[in-house]
mmCIF file of C-alpha atoms in Angstrom:
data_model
loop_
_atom_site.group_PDB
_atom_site.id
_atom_site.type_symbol
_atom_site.label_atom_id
_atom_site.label_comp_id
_atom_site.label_asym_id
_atom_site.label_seq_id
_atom_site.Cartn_x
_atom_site.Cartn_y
_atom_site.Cartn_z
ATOM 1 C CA UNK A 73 146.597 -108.587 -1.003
ATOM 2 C CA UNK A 74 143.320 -109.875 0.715
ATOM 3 C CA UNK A 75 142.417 -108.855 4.147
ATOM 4 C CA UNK A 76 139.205 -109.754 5.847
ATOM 5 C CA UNK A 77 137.731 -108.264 9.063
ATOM 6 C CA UNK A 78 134.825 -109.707 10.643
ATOM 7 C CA UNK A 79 132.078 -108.028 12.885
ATOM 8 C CA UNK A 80 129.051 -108.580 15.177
ATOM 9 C CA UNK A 81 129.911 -110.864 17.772
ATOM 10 C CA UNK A 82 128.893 -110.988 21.170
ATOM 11 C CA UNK A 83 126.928 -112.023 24.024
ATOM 12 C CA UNK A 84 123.118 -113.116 24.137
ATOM 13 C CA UNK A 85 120.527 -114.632 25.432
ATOM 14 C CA UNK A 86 119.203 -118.042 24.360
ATOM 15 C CA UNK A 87 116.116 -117.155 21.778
ATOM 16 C CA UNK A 88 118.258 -114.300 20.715
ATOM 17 C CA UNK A 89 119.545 -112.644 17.542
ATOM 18 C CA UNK A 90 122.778 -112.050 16.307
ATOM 19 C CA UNK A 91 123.971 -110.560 12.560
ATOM 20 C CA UNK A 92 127.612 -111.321 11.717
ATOM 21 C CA UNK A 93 129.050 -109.660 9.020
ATOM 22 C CA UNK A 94 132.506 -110.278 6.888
ATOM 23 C CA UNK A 95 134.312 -107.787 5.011
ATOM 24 C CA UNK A 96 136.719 -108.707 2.198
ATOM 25 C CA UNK A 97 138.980 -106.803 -0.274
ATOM 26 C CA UNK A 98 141.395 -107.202 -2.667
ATOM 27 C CA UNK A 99 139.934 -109.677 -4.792
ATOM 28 C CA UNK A 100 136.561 -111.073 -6.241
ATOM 29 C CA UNK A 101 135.437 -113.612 -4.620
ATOM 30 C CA UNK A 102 133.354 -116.809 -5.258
ATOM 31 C CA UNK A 103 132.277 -119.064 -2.724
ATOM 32 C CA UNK A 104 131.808 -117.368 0.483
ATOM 33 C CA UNK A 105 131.167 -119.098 4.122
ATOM 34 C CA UNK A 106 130.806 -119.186 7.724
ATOM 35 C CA UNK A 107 132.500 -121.902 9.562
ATOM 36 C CA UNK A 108 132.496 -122.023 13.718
ATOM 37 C CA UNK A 109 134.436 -123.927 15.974
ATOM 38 C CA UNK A 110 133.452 -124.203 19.669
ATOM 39 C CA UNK A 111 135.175 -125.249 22.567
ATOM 40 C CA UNK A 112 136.635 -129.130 22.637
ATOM 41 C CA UNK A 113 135.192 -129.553 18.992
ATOM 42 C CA UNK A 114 136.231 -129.580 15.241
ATOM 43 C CA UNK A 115 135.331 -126.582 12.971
ATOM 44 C CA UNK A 116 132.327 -127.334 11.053
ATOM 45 C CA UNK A 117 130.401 -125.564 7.906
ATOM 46 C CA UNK A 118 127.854 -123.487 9.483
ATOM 47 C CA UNK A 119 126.578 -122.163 5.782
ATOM 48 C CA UNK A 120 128.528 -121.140 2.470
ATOM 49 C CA UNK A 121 126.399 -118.943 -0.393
ATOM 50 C CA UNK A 122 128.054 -118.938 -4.198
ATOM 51 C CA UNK A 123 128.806 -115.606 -6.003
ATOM 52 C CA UNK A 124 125.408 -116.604 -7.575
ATOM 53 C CA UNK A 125 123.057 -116.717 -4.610
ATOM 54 C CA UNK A 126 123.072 -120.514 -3.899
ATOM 55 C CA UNK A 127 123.356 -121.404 -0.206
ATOM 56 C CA UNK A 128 124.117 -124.427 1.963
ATOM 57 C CA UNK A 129 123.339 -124.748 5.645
ATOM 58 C CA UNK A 130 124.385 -127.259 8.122
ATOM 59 C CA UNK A 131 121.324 -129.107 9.675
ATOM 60 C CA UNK A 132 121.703 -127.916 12.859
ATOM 61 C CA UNK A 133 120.930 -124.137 11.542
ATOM 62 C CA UNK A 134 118.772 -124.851 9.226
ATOM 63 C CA UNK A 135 115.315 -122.433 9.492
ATOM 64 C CA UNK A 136 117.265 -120.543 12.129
ATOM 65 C CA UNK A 137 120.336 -118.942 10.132
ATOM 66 C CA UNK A 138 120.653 -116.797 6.788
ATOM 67 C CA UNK A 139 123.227 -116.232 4.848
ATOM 68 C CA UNK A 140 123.677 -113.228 2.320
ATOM 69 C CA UNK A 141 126.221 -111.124 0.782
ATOM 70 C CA UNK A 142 126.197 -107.952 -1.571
ATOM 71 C CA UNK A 143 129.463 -108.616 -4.383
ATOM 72 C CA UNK A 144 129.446 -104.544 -4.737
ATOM 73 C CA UNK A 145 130.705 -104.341 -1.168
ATOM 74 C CA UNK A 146 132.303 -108.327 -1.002
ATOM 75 C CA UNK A 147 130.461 -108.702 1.850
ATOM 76 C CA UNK A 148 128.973 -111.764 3.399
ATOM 77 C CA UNK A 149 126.763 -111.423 6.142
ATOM 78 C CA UNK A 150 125.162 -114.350 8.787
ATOM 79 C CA UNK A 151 121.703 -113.426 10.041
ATOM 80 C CA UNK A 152 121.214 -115.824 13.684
ATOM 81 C CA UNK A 153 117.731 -116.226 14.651
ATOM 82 C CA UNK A 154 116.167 -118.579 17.792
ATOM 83 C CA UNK A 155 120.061 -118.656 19.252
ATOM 84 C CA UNK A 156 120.600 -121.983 21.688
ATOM 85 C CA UNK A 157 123.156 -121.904 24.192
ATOM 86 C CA UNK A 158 125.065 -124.892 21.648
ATOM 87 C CA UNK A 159 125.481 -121.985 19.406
ATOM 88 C CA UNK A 160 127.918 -120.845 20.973
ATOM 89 C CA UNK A 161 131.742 -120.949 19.364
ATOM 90 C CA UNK A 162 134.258 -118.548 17.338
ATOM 91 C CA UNK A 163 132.676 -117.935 14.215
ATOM 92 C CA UNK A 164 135.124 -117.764 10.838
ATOM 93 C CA UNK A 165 134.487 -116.105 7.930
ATOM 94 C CA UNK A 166 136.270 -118.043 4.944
ATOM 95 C CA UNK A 167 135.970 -116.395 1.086
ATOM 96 C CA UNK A 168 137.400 -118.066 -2.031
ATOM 97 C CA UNK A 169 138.968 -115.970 -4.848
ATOM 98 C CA UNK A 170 137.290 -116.186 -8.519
ATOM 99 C CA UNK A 171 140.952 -116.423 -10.131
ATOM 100 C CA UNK A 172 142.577 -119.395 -8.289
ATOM 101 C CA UNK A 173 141.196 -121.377 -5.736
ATOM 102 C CA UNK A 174 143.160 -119.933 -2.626
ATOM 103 C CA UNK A 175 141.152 -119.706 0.287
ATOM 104 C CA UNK A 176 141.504 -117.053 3.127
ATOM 105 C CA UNK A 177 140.089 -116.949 6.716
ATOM 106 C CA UNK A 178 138.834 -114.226 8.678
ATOM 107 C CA UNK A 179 140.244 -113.686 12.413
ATOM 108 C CA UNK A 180 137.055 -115.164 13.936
ATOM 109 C CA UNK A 181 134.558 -113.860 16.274
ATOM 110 C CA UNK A 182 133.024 -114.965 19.236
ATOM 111 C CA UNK A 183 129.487 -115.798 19.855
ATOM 112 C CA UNK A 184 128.198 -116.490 23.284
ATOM 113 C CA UNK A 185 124.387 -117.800 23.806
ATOM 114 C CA UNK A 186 124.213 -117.648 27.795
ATOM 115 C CA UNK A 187 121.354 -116.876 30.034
#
C-alpha cells in the first residue's frame, strides 16, 4: 500500500521562498515529480528527478526551482526561489514505483504568491 503526504505550502510574497516536500512509503520508487495546476489551467510538469539524480524542469522554473530527494527517506523535495505571483497553483507530488509502472499522486498543496 502506497500513501503519500505532501508538506510546505502556503502563502508568500512575490520574490519569496517556498520548500515543498513529498513523503512516500510503501514502495521504491523511480521517477519522482512535481506537477501544479492553477486556477482555469491544465496541470503541467513543474520538474521530475530519476532515482539516479537526473532532473527535468519546465522552462518557466528553470534557474528558480530545485528539485531533490533522499531514496533512504523516499522523499522528494521542491526548493522555490524568486516566487512570481503566476506561481501560484496546487502543487502535486506524483512518484512512480521501481516494480511496475503504476503511478500515484499526492493530495496536493497550495501555493499562493500574493503581495
Amino acid at each position: 500500500q502506497v500513501q503519500i503526504v505532501e508538506s510546505g505550502g502556503g502563502l508568500v510574497q512575490p520574490g519569496g521562498s517556498l520548500k515543498l516536500s513529498c513523503a512516500a512509503s510503501g514502495s521504491i520508487f523511480s521517477t519522482m515529480a512535481w506537477y501544479r495546476q492553477a486556477a482555469g489551467k491544465q496541470r503541467e510538469l513543474v520538474a521530475a528527478i530519476t532515482r539516479g539524480g537526473s532532473t527535468n524542469y519546465a522552462d518557466s522554473v528553470k534557474g528558480r526551482f530545485a528539485i531533490s530527494r533522499d531514496n533512504a527517506k523516499n522523499t522528494v523535495y521542491l526548493q522555490m526561489n524568486s516566487l512570481k505571483p503566476e506561481d501560484t497553483a496546487v502543487y502535486y507530488c506524483n512518484v512512480q514505483k521501481v516494480i511496475g509502472t503504476t503511478n500515484y499522486w499526492g493530495q496536493g498543496t497550495q501555493v499562493t504568491v500574493s503581495s
